[in-house]
Coordinates of C-alpha atoms in Angstrom, one line a residue:
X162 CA 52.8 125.3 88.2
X163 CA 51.6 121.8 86.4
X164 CA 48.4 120.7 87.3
X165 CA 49.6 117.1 88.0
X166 CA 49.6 116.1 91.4
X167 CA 52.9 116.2 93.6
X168 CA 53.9 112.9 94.9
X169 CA 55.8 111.9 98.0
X170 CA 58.0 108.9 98.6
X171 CA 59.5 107.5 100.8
X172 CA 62.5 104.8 101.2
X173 CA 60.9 101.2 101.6
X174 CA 64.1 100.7 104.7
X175 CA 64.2 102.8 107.3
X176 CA 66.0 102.8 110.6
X177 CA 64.1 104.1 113.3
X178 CA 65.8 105.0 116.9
X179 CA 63.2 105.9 120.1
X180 CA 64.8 108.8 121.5
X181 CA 62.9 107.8 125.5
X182 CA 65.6 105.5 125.6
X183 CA 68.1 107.4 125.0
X184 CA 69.8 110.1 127.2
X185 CA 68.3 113.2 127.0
X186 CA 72.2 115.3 126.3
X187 CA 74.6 114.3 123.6
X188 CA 77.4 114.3 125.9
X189 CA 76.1 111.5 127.7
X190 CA 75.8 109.3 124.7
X191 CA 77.8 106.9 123.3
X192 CA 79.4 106.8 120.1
X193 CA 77.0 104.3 118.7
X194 CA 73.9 106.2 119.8
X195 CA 75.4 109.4 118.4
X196 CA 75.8 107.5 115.4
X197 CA 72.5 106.4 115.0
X198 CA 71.0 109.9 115.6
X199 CA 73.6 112.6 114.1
X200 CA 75.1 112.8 110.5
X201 CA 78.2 112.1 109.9
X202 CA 81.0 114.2 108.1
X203 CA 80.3 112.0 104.7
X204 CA 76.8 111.9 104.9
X205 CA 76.9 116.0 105.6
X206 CA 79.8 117.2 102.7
X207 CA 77.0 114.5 100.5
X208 CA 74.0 116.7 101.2
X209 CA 76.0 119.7 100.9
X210 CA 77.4 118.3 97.2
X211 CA 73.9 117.2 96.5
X212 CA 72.5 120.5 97.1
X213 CA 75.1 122.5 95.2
X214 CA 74.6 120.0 92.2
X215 CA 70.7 120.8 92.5
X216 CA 71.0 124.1 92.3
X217 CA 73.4 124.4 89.4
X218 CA 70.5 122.1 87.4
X219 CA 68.1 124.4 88.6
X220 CA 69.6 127.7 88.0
X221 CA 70.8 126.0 84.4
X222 CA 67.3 125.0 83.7
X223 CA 65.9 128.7 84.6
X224 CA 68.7 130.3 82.2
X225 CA 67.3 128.2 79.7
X226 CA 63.6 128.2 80.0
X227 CA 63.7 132.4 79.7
X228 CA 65.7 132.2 76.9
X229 CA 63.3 130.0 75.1
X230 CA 60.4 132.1 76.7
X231 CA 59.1 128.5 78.6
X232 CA 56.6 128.8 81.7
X233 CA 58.3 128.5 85.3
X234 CA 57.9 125.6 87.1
X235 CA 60.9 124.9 89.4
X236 CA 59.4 126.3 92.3
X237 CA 58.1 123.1 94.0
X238 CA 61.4 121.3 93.1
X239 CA 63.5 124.2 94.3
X240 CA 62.0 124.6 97.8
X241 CA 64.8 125.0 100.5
X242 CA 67.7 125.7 98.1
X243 CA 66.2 129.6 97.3
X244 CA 69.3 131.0 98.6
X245 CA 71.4 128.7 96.4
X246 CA 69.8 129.1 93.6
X247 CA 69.2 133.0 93.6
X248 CA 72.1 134.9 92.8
X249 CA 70.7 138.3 93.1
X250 CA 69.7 137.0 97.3
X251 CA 73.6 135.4 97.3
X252 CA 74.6 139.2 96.3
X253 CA 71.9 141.2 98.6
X254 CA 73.3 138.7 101.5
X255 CA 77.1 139.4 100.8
X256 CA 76.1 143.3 100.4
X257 CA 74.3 143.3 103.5
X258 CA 77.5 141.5 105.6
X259 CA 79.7 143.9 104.6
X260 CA 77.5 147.6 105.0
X261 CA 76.9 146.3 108.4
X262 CA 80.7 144.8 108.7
X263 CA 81.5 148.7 107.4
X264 CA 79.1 150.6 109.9
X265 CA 80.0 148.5 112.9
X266 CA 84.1 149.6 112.3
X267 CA 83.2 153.0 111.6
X268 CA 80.8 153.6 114.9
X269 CA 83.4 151.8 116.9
X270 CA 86.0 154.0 115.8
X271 CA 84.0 157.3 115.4
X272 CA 84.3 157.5 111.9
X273 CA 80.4 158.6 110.8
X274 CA 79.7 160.1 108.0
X275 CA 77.5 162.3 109.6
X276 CA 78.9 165.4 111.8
X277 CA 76.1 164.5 114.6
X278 CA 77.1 162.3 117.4
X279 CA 75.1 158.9 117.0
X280 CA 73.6 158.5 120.6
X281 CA 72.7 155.3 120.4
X282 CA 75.4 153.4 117.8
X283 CA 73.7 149.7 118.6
X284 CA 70.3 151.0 117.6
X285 CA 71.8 152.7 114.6
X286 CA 73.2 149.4 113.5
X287 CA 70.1 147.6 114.1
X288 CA 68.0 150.0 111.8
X289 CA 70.5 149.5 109.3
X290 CA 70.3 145.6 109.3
X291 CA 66.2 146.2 109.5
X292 CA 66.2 148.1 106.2
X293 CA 68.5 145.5 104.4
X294 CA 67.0 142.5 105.5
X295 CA 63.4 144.1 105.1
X296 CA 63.2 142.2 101.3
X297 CA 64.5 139.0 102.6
X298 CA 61.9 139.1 105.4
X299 CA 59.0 140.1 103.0
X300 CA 60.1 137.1 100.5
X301 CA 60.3 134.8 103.8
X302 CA 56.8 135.8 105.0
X303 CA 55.0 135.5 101.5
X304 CA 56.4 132.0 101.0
X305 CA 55.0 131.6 104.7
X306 CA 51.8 132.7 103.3
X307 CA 51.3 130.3 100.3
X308 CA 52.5 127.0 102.5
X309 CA 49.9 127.4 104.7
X310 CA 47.5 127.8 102.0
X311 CA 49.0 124.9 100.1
X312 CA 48.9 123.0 103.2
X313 CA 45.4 124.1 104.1
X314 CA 43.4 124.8 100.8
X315 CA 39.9 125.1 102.6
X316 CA 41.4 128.2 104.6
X317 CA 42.2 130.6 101.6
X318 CA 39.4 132.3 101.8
X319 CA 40.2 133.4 105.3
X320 CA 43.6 134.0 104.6
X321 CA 42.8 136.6 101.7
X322 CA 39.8 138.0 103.8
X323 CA 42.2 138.9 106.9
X324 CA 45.5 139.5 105.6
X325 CA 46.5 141.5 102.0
X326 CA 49.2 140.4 100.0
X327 CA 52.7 140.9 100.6
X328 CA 54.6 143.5 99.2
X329 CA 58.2 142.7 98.3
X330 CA 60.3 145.6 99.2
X331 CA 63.4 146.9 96.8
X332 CA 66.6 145.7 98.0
X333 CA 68.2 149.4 98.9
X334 CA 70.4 150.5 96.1
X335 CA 73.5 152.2 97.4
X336 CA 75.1 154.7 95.7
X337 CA 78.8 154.9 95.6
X338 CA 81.0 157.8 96.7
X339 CA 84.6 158.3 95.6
X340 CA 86.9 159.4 98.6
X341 CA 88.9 162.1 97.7
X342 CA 91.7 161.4 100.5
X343 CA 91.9 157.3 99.8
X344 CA 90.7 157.3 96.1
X345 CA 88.8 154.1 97.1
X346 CA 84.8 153.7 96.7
X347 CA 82.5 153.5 99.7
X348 CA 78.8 152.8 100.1
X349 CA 76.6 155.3 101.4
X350 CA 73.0 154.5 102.0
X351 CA 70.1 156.7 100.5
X352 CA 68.9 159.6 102.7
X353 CA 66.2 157.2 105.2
X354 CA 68.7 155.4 106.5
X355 CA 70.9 158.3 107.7

């Protein structure tokens, strides 16, 4: 991180709306005062574009400060575009969607891969989710962590005094099983989950 101070700006015109006057539920607003307040489809598919292009920059700029062995500094520019920008997350995410996808078909259909009976398939489910979206909640609550330091330097000290770092847990690595009767691969989950 560069010791030069971080700068905020803002745009010289802006429009400002007071909500009191307005009605308190979309559906009772016009078109010009949902307007005013909402984004529009353009303005959206912009951000959306604008976010996309961001993160290629970022991720290009990354790729080519390791291979030059350069100090990282994108994390204040990347802030909000994390899932975006890291592919291994994009991967863990997609991995995640489908185990539980996977688990959810085979408990509704009796297909375990266990002999025992699951007695309670939505709390089976749920401590499947819990164990791989335990990283993604240890990254969210350690980035919690340093923007409340950032934001209040002077309480630091207390921070570090009452509450240890954050551990980043493993992504679980799955192991893959060849099915004898399809020939097709499935995941299976290390031994704590089962």
């Amino acid at each position: 991180m560069s010791n030069q101070k971080q700068k905020v700006r803002f745009n010289p015109r802006a429009d400002v709306v007071s909500l009191s006057s307005l009605p308190a539920v979309a559906s009772d607003m016009t078109v010009e005062e949902k307007d005013s307040l909402w984004y529009s489809g353009d303005e959206l598919r912009a951000h959306r574009d604008n976010a996309r292009e961001a993160s290629r920059l970022i991720r290009q700029k990354y790729e080519e400060s390791i291979s030059l062995h350069v100090p990282q500094q994108y994390e204040a520019r990347s802030r909000g575009l994390e899932l975006r920008i890291d592919l291994e997350r994009q991967e863990n995410i997609h991995t995640t969607r489908q185990i539980i996808m996977k688990y959810q078909h085979r408990l509704r259909f009796g297909l375990t891969s266990s002999s025992s009976v699951i007695a309670d398939p939505t709390l089976y489910l749920a401590n499947i989710s819990k164990e791989l979206s335990q990283r993604s909640r240890d990254i969210a609550l350690s980035m919690a962590r340093k923007d409340y330091v950032a934001a209040y330097p002077e309480m630091e000290s207390l921070v570090s005094a009452l509450m240890d770092p954050i551990p980043i847990a493993d992504f679980p690595r799955l192991k893959r099983k060849l099915n004898m009767t399809t020939t097709e691969h499935s995941l299976v989950f290390p031994v704590t989950l089962l």
